[in-house]
Coordinates of C-alpha atoms and ligand atoms in Angstrom, one line a residue:
M1 CA -0.5 2.9 7.3
K2 CA -0.7 1.4 10.7
A3 CA -0.4 3.8 13.6
F4 CA 0.5 0.9 16.0
S5 CA 2.2 -1.9 14.2
I6 CA 0.2 -5.0 13.9
L7 CA 3.7 -6.6 13.8
L8 CA 2.6 -9.6 11.8
L9 CA 3.4 -10.8 8.4
L10 CA 1.5 -13.6 7.0
L11 CA 4.1 -15.9 5.5
S12 CA 2.2 -18.8 4.2
T13 CA -1.3 -20.1 4.4
S14 CA -2.9 -23.4 4.1
L15 CA -6.2 -23.2 2.2
Y16 CA -7.7 -26.3 3.6
S17 CA -7.0 -26.0 7.3
K18 CA -7.2 -22.3 7.2
E19 CA -4.1 -22.1 9.3
V20 CA -1.8 -19.1 8.8
S21 CA 1.8 -18.5 9.7
V22 CA 2.7 -15.2 11.4
E23 CA 6.1 -13.8 12.1
L24 CA 6.8 -11.3 14.9
P25 CA 9.8 -10.0 16.9
L26 CA 10.8 -11.9 19.9
N27 CA 10.2 -9.0 22.3
S28 CA 6.5 -8.8 21.1
Y29 CA 6.1 -12.6 21.5
K30 CA 7.5 -12.4 25.1
E31 CA 5.1 -9.6 25.9
L32 CA 2.1 -11.7 24.7
I33 CA 3.3 -14.8 26.6
S34 CA 3.8 -12.8 29.8
R35 CA 0.1 -11.9 29.6
G36 CA -0.9 -15.5 29.5
L37 CA -1.6 -15.9 25.8
K38 CA -0.5 -19.1 24.2
Y39 CA 0.4 -19.9 20.5
K40 CA 1.8 -22.8 18.6
V41 CA 5.5 -21.9 17.8
Q42 CA 6.9 -22.9 14.4
N43 CA 10.3 -21.2 14.6
F44 CA 12.0 -19.5 17.5
G45 CA 14.8 -17.0 17.3
K46 CA 15.1 -13.2 17.1
K47 CA 11.9 -13.5 15.1
V48 CA 9.2 -16.0 16.2
E49 CA 7.1 -17.7 13.7
L50 CA 3.6 -18.8 15.0
R51 CA 1.1 -21.1 13.4
L52 CA -2.5 -20.3 14.2
K53 CA -6.0 -20.5 12.8
E54 CA -7.1 -17.7 10.7
A55 CA -10.0 -17.0 13.1
E56 CA -7.4 -16.3 15.8
L57 CA -5.8 -13.5 13.8
N58 CA -8.1 -10.8 15.1
S59 CA -7.3 -11.7 18.7
L60 CA -3.6 -11.8 18.0
S61 CA -3.7 -8.5 16.3
A62 CA -5.8 -6.9 19.0
A63 CA -3.4 -8.3 21.7
L64 CA -0.4 -6.8 19.9
H65 CA -2.1 -3.4 19.5
A66 CA -3.0 -3.4 23.2
H67 CA 0.3 -4.6 24.6
T68 CA 3.2 -3.7 22.5
G69 CA 2.5 -0.5 20.5
R70 CA 4.9 0.3 17.7
C71 CA 7.5 -2.2 16.6
G72 CA 11.1 -1.1 16.3
G73 CA 12.8 -3.1 13.7
F74 CA 10.7 -5.8 12.1
V75 CA 13.1 -7.9 10.1
T76 CA 16.8 -8.7 10.4
K77 CA 17.6 -7.7 6.9
S78 CA 20.6 -10.0 6.0
V79 CA 19.0 -13.1 7.3
E80 CA 15.7 -12.3 5.7
K81 CA 17.2 -11.5 2.3
N82 CA 19.3 -14.7 2.2
K83 CA 16.2 -16.6 3.0
K84 CA 14.3 -14.8 0.2
K85 CA 17.0 -15.5 -2.4
K86 CA 16.5 -19.2 -1.8
L87 CA 12.7 -19.0 -1.7
L88 CA 11.7 -16.7 -4.5
K89 CA 11.7 -17.5 -8.1
G90 CA 12.4 -14.2 -9.8
W91 CA 14.6 -12.7 -7.2
D92 CA 17.6 -11.6 -9.3
D93 CA 15.5 -10.4 -12.3
N94 CA 12.9 -8.5 -10.3
R95 CA 15.2 -5.4 -9.8
Y96 CA 16.4 -4.4 -13.3
T97 CA 17.9 -1.2 -14.6
V98 CA 15.5 1.7 -15.0
D99 CA 16.1 5.1 -16.7
Y100 CA 15.3 7.6 -14.0
R101 CA 16.1 10.8 -16.0
V102 CA 13.4 13.4 -15.7
T103 CA 12.7 14.5 -19.3
K104 CA 9.0 14.9 -20.0
E105 CA 8.3 18.4 -18.6
T106 CA 6.2 19.5 -21.5
L107 CA 3.9 16.6 -21.1
V108 CA 3.8 16.5 -17.3
K109 CA 3.4 20.1 -16.3
P110 CA 0.0 20.8 -18.1
L111 CA -1.4 17.5 -16.8
L112 CA -0.6 18.3 -13.2
E113 CA -2.8 21.4 -13.5
N114 CA -5.8 19.1 -14.1
V115 CA -5.7 17.6 -10.6
Q116 CA -8.8 18.9 -8.8
E117 CA -9.0 19.3 -5.1
S118 CA -12.9 19.2 -5.2
R119 CA -12.8 15.8 -6.8
L120 CA -10.4 14.5 -4.2
L121 CA -12.7 15.8 -1.5
S122 CA -15.8 14.1 -2.9
L123 CA -14.0 10.8 -3.5
M124 CA -12.8 10.8 0.1
A125 CA -16.2 11.7 1.4
W126 CA -17.7 8.8 -0.6
F127 CA -15.1 6.1 0.3
S128 CA -15.2 7.0 4.0
S129 CA -18.9 6.9 4.2
Y130 CA -19.1 3.1 4.6
K131 CA -19.5 2.1 8.3
T132 CA -16.3 0.2 7.9
R133 CA -14.1 -1.3 5.2
Y134 CA -12.8 -4.0 7.5
Y135 CA -11.6 -6.9 5.4
S136 CA -14.1 -9.4 6.7
S137 CA -17.1 -7.1 7.0
P138 CA -20.0 -7.1 4.4
E139 CA -19.5 -3.3 4.0
G140 CA -15.8 -3.8 3.4
I141 CA -16.5 -6.3 0.7
K142 CA -19.0 -4.1 -0.9
A143 CA -16.8 -1.0 -0.8
M144 CA -14.2 -2.7 -3.0
E145 CA -16.8 -3.9 -5.4
D146 CA -18.2 -0.4 -5.6
L147 CA -14.7 1.0 -6.2
A148 CA -14.3 -1.4 -9.2
K149 CA -17.5 0.0 -10.6
N150 CA -16.3 3.6 -10.1
W151 CA -13.1 2.8 -11.9
S152 CA -14.9 1.0 -14.7
K153 CA -17.2 4.0 -15.2
L154 CA -14.3 6.4 -15.3
T155 CA -12.7 4.4 -18.1
E156 CA -15.7 3.1 -20.0
N157 CA -14.8 4.7 -23.3
R158 CA -11.3 3.1 -23.4
S159 CA -11.0 -0.3 -25.0
D160 CA -7.3 -0.5 -23.8
V161 CA -8.4 -0.4 -20.1
K162 CA -9.6 -3.3 -18.0
V163 CA -10.7 -3.4 -14.3
E164 CA -10.5 -6.6 -12.4
L165 CA -11.6 -7.7 -9.0
I166 CA -8.9 -10.0 -7.6
D167 CA -10.1 -13.0 -5.6
H168 CA -7.9 -13.9 -2.7
K169 CA -9.5 -17.3 -1.9
E170 CA -8.8 -17.2 1.8
W171 CA -11.0 -14.2 2.6
K172 CA -13.8 -12.5 0.8
Q173 CA -12.7 -8.9 0.4
K174 CA -11.3 -8.4 -3.1
S175 CA -8.5 -6.2 -4.3
V176 CA -9.2 -4.0 -7.4
V177 CA -6.7 -3.7 -10.3
L178 CA -7.1 -1.3 -13.2
T179 CA -4.7 -1.7 -16.1
I180 CA -4.1 0.7 -19.0
K181 CA -2.5 -1.5 -21.5
G182 CA 0.9 -0.4 -23.0
S183 CA 3.0 -2.1 -25.7
T184 CA 5.6 -3.8 -23.5
D185 CA 5.6 -6.5 -20.8
E186 CA 6.6 -4.0 -18.1
N187 CA 4.2 -2.8 -15.4
I188 CA 4.2 0.4 -13.5
I189 CA 2.1 0.1 -10.3
V190 CA 0.5 2.8 -8.1
G191 CA -1.4 1.2 -5.2
G192 CA -2.8 1.7 -1.8
H193 CA -5.0 -0.2 0.6
G194 CA -8.8 0.0 0.5
D195 CA -9.6 -1.6 3.8
S196 CA -9.9 0.1 7.2
I197 CA -9.7 -0.8 10.8
N198 CA -10.7 0.5 14.2
S199 CA -8.0 -0.7 16.7
D200 CA -10.0 0.5 19.7
D201 CA -12.6 -2.1 18.9
E202 CA -11.2 -4.3 16.2
G203 CA -13.6 -6.4 14.1
P204 CA -16.2 -6.3 11.4
H205 CA -18.8 -4.4 13.3
S206 CA -17.1 -1.3 14.8
H207 CA -17.2 2.1 13.1
S208 CA -14.1 2.5 11.0
P209 CA -14.4 5.4 8.4
G210 CA -10.7 5.3 7.5
L211 CA -10.7 8.7 5.8
D212 CA -7.0 9.5 6.0
D213 CA -6.2 5.8 6.3
N214 CA -6.7 5.2 3.4
A215 CA -9.7 6.7 1.6
S216 CA -7.3 9.5 0.9
G217 CA -4.9 7.3 -0.9
I218 CA -7.7 5.7 -2.9
A219 CA -9.0 9.1 -3.8
V220 CA -5.5 10.2 -5.0
I221 CA -5.2 7.0 -7.1
T222 CA -8.7 7.5 -8.6
E223 CA -7.8 11.1 -9.5
I224 CA -4.6 10.1 -11.2
I225 CA -6.6 7.6 -13.3
R226 CA -9.1 10.3 -14.2
V227 CA -6.5 12.8 -15.3
L228 CA -4.7 10.2 -17.4
I229 CA -7.9 9.1 -19.1
E230 CA -9.3 12.5 -19.7
S231 CA -6.1 13.6 -21.4
N232 CA -6.3 10.5 -23.5
Y233 CA -2.9 9.4 -22.5
K234 CA -1.7 6.2 -24.2
P235 CA 1.1 4.6 -22.2
H236 CA 4.3 2.9 -23.4
H237 CA 4.3 0.3 -20.5
N238 CA 1.3 -1.1 -18.8
L239 CA 0.0 1.2 -16.1
Q240 CA -1.6 -0.5 -13.2
F241 CA -3.6 1.0 -10.4
M242 CA -4.4 -1.1 -7.4
A243 CA -6.6 -1.0 -4.3
F244 CA -5.4 -3.7 -1.9
A245 CA -7.6 -5.7 0.3
A246 CA -6.8 -6.6 3.9
E247 CA -3.7 -4.4 4.5
E248 CA -4.6 -3.7 8.1
V249 CA -4.5 -7.4 9.1
G250 CA -0.9 -8.1 7.8
L251 CA -0.6 -6.8 4.2
R252 CA -2.5 -9.8 3.0
G253 CA -3.9 -8.5 -0.3
S254 CA -0.6 -7.0 -1.5
M255 CA 1.4 -10.0 -0.4
D256 CA -0.9 -12.3 -2.4
I257 CA -0.6 -10.0 -5.5
S258 CA 3.2 -9.6 -5.3
K259 CA 3.6 -13.3 -4.9
R260 CA 1.7 -13.8 -8.2
Y261 CA 3.9 -11.4 -10.0
D262 CA 7.0 -13.1 -8.7
E263 CA 5.8 -16.6 -9.5
K264 CA 4.7 -15.6 -13.1
V265 CA 8.0 -13.7 -13.5
K266 CA 6.0 -10.6 -14.4
K267 CA 8.1 -7.4 -14.7
I268 CA 7.5 -4.5 -12.4
R269 CA 9.3 -1.3 -13.5
G270 CA 8.3 0.4 -10.2
M271 CA 5.7 0.3 -7.5
L272 CA 4.6 3.4 -5.6
N273 CA 2.5 2.9 -2.4
I274 CA 0.1 5.7 -1.4
D275 CA -1.3 5.3 2.2
G276 CA -2.2 8.5 4.1
T277 CA -2.2 11.7 2.2
N278 CA -4.6 14.3 3.7
F279 CA -3.0 15.2 7.1
K280 CA -0.2 17.7 7.2
G281 CA 1.3 16.4 10.4
S282 CA 4.8 18.0 10.1
E283 CA 5.1 21.8 10.1
D284 CA 8.3 22.0 8.1
I285 CA 7.8 19.4 5.4
N286 CA 4.9 18.4 3.1
L287 CA 5.9 14.7 2.8
S288 CA 8.2 11.9 3.7
I289 CA 9.8 9.4 1.5
I290 CA 10.2 6.3 3.5
S291 CA 13.8 5.0 3.2
D292 CA 13.6 1.6 4.7
E293 CA 12.3 -1.5 2.9
T294 CA 12.1 0.6 -0.3
D295 CA 14.3 1.2 -3.3
K296 CA 17.0 3.8 -3.0
E297 CA 17.2 4.8 -6.6
Q298 CA 13.5 5.0 -7.1
N299 CA 13.3 7.1 -3.8
Q300 CA 15.9 9.5 -5.3
F301 CA 13.8 9.7 -8.4
L302 CA 10.8 10.6 -6.4
G303 CA 12.8 13.3 -4.5
T304 CA 13.8 14.8 -7.9
L305 CA 10.2 14.8 -9.0
V306 CA 9.1 16.7 -5.8
D307 CA 11.8 19.3 -6.4
K308 CA 11.1 19.7 -10.0
Y309 CA 7.3 19.6 -10.2
L310 CA 6.0 20.5 -6.7
G311 CA 8.7 22.6 -5.1
V312 CA 7.6 21.7 -1.6
P313 CA 9.9 20.7 1.3
W314 CA 10.2 16.9 1.9
G315 CA 12.5 14.6 3.9
Y316 CA 13.5 11.0 4.3
D317 CA 12.1 9.0 7.2
K318 CA 11.9 5.4 8.3
C319 CA 9.0 3.2 9.4
N320 CA 11.3 0.6 11.0
Y321 CA 8.7 -2.1 10.4
A322 CA 6.6 -3.5 7.5
C323 CA 4.3 -0.6 7.8
S324 CA 2.4 -0.7 4.5
D325 CA 1.9 -2.4 1.1
H326 CA 5.2 -1.3 -0.5
Y327 CA 6.8 -3.9 1.8
S328 CA 5.0 -6.8 0.0
F329 CA 6.9 -5.7 -3.2
S330 CA 10.3 -5.0 -1.7
Y331 CA 9.9 -8.4 0.0
R332 CA 10.1 -9.9 -3.4
N333 CA 12.9 -7.6 -4.5
F334 CA 10.7 -5.5 -6.8
R335 CA 11.5 -1.7 -6.7
S336 CA 9.0 -0.1 -4.4
S337 CA 8.6 3.2 -2.6
F338 CA 6.3 4.8 0.0
I339 CA 5.4 8.5 0.2
Y340 CA 3.8 9.6 3.4
E341 CA 1.9 12.6 4.6
S342 CA 4.2 13.5 7.5
R343 CA 7.1 12.2 9.5
V344 CA 6.2 8.8 10.9
A345 CA 6.4 10.2 14.5
E346 CA 4.1 13.0 13.6
E347 CA 1.4 11.0 11.8
N348 CA -2.4 11.6 12.2
P349 CA -3.3 10.5 15.8
R350 CA -6.9 9.8 14.6
I351 CA -6.1 6.9 12.2
H352 CA -7.5 3.5 13.3
T353 CA -10.3 5.2 15.3
A354 CA -13.9 6.2 14.6
D355 CA -12.7 9.8 14.4
D356 CA -10.7 9.4 11.2
T357 CA -13.3 11.4 9.3
L358 CA -13.6 14.2 6.8
D359 CA -15.2 16.4 9.5
V360 CA -11.8 16.9 11.2
M361 CA -10.1 17.9 7.9
N362 CA -11.5 21.5 7.7
G363 CA -13.1 20.7 4.3
S364 CA -9.7 20.6 2.7
A365 CA -7.9 18.1 0.4
A366 CA -5.0 20.4 -0.3
H367 CA -2.5 18.1 1.1
S368 CA -3.8 15.2 -1.0
V369 CA -3.3 17.4 -4.2
I370 CA 0.4 17.1 -3.6
F371 CA 0.3 13.3 -3.6
A372 CA -2.0 13.2 -6.7
K373 CA 0.5 15.4 -8.6
L374 CA 3.5 13.4 -7.4
G375 CA 1.9 10.1 -8.4
L376 CA 1.0 11.5 -11.8
S377 CA 4.5 12.7 -12.5
Y378 CA 5.9 9.4 -11.2
V379 CA 3.8 7.4 -13.7
L380 CA 4.5 9.7 -16.7
E381 CA 8.2 10.1 -16.1
L382 CA 8.7 6.3 -15.5
D383 CA 6.7 5.5 -18.6
K384 CA 9.6 5.6 -21.1
Ligands
ZN1 ZN1 -2.8 2.6 6.0
ZN2 ZN1 -3.8 1.7 9.0

């Protein structure tokens, strides 16, 4: 998740000219202009759409970080959704009826006991050991390739599992998608971003360990995969686990992937985004379920799962902007949710800095255990 909103959403790109379209609130645009920055304006209104070269993205994003801080209210919902209805192919069909009854206690409870904190810790240590996972850095590209190898190794004895590196054409860092094949055409997706950023010194060369943001989420997803595979679970629907590229520069990997699902009219039964799991920032609750730009029914289902299987306090909270990869799926009217490690206002102050490391976590992954168990119960209870 982004501590300070990048405030940009890449709407469309032209492969040949490498131009990108970026949308941001009018106030943010005015702030940039007042500081002498100039951009080509495509559409002007409450939201401003800019056209710029891909190479200019870093400077735009850095300028926004420096000058505007958090964005309050990123999209005007009604306008945005009317526009989406016209633009997107599968709009009406993407959100179909799902059975959210919680009925698989005898299966779920024993599997939750198999989640291991020590494994979460070592996965986080490994994935935060790259100098950076910035989307355009050699280390960031390699980290995702190494993650694909890790997931392939975990599942090497299963012929019904495939691991793919997803090519995004416009930048080199790939996303990773692991599929456990079911017997229907529906997909259950658990994902989180694999890239990292240092907003004090943005670019491919600065130190950006991204432990909490989001090596923790990748560790949680990897542990869910391990528990499912070791229990020899054979799913009814396709289970898909995703590590998204280039989230920190405008949700680019997940936007590209959700677009492909929409265009191919592929079914998504539900999408769960995991981004930031190891920092207990709120004293009185263990997690937030983000209520804006997410699916209300699926959020209620997640709340029921927390109460039934975890018994820890939680609450609803809002991001008020397109704060992480769940947005890319709700943007296309798929059911998506985002579970977060604290209230948004009480998030980890070290994310997006060189200090987002395991050293400051007291050698504990206890908070991430909650997210691994919740993700696991989500997959199992939705898979019917
Ligand atoms: Zn993040
Ligand atoms: Zn972030």
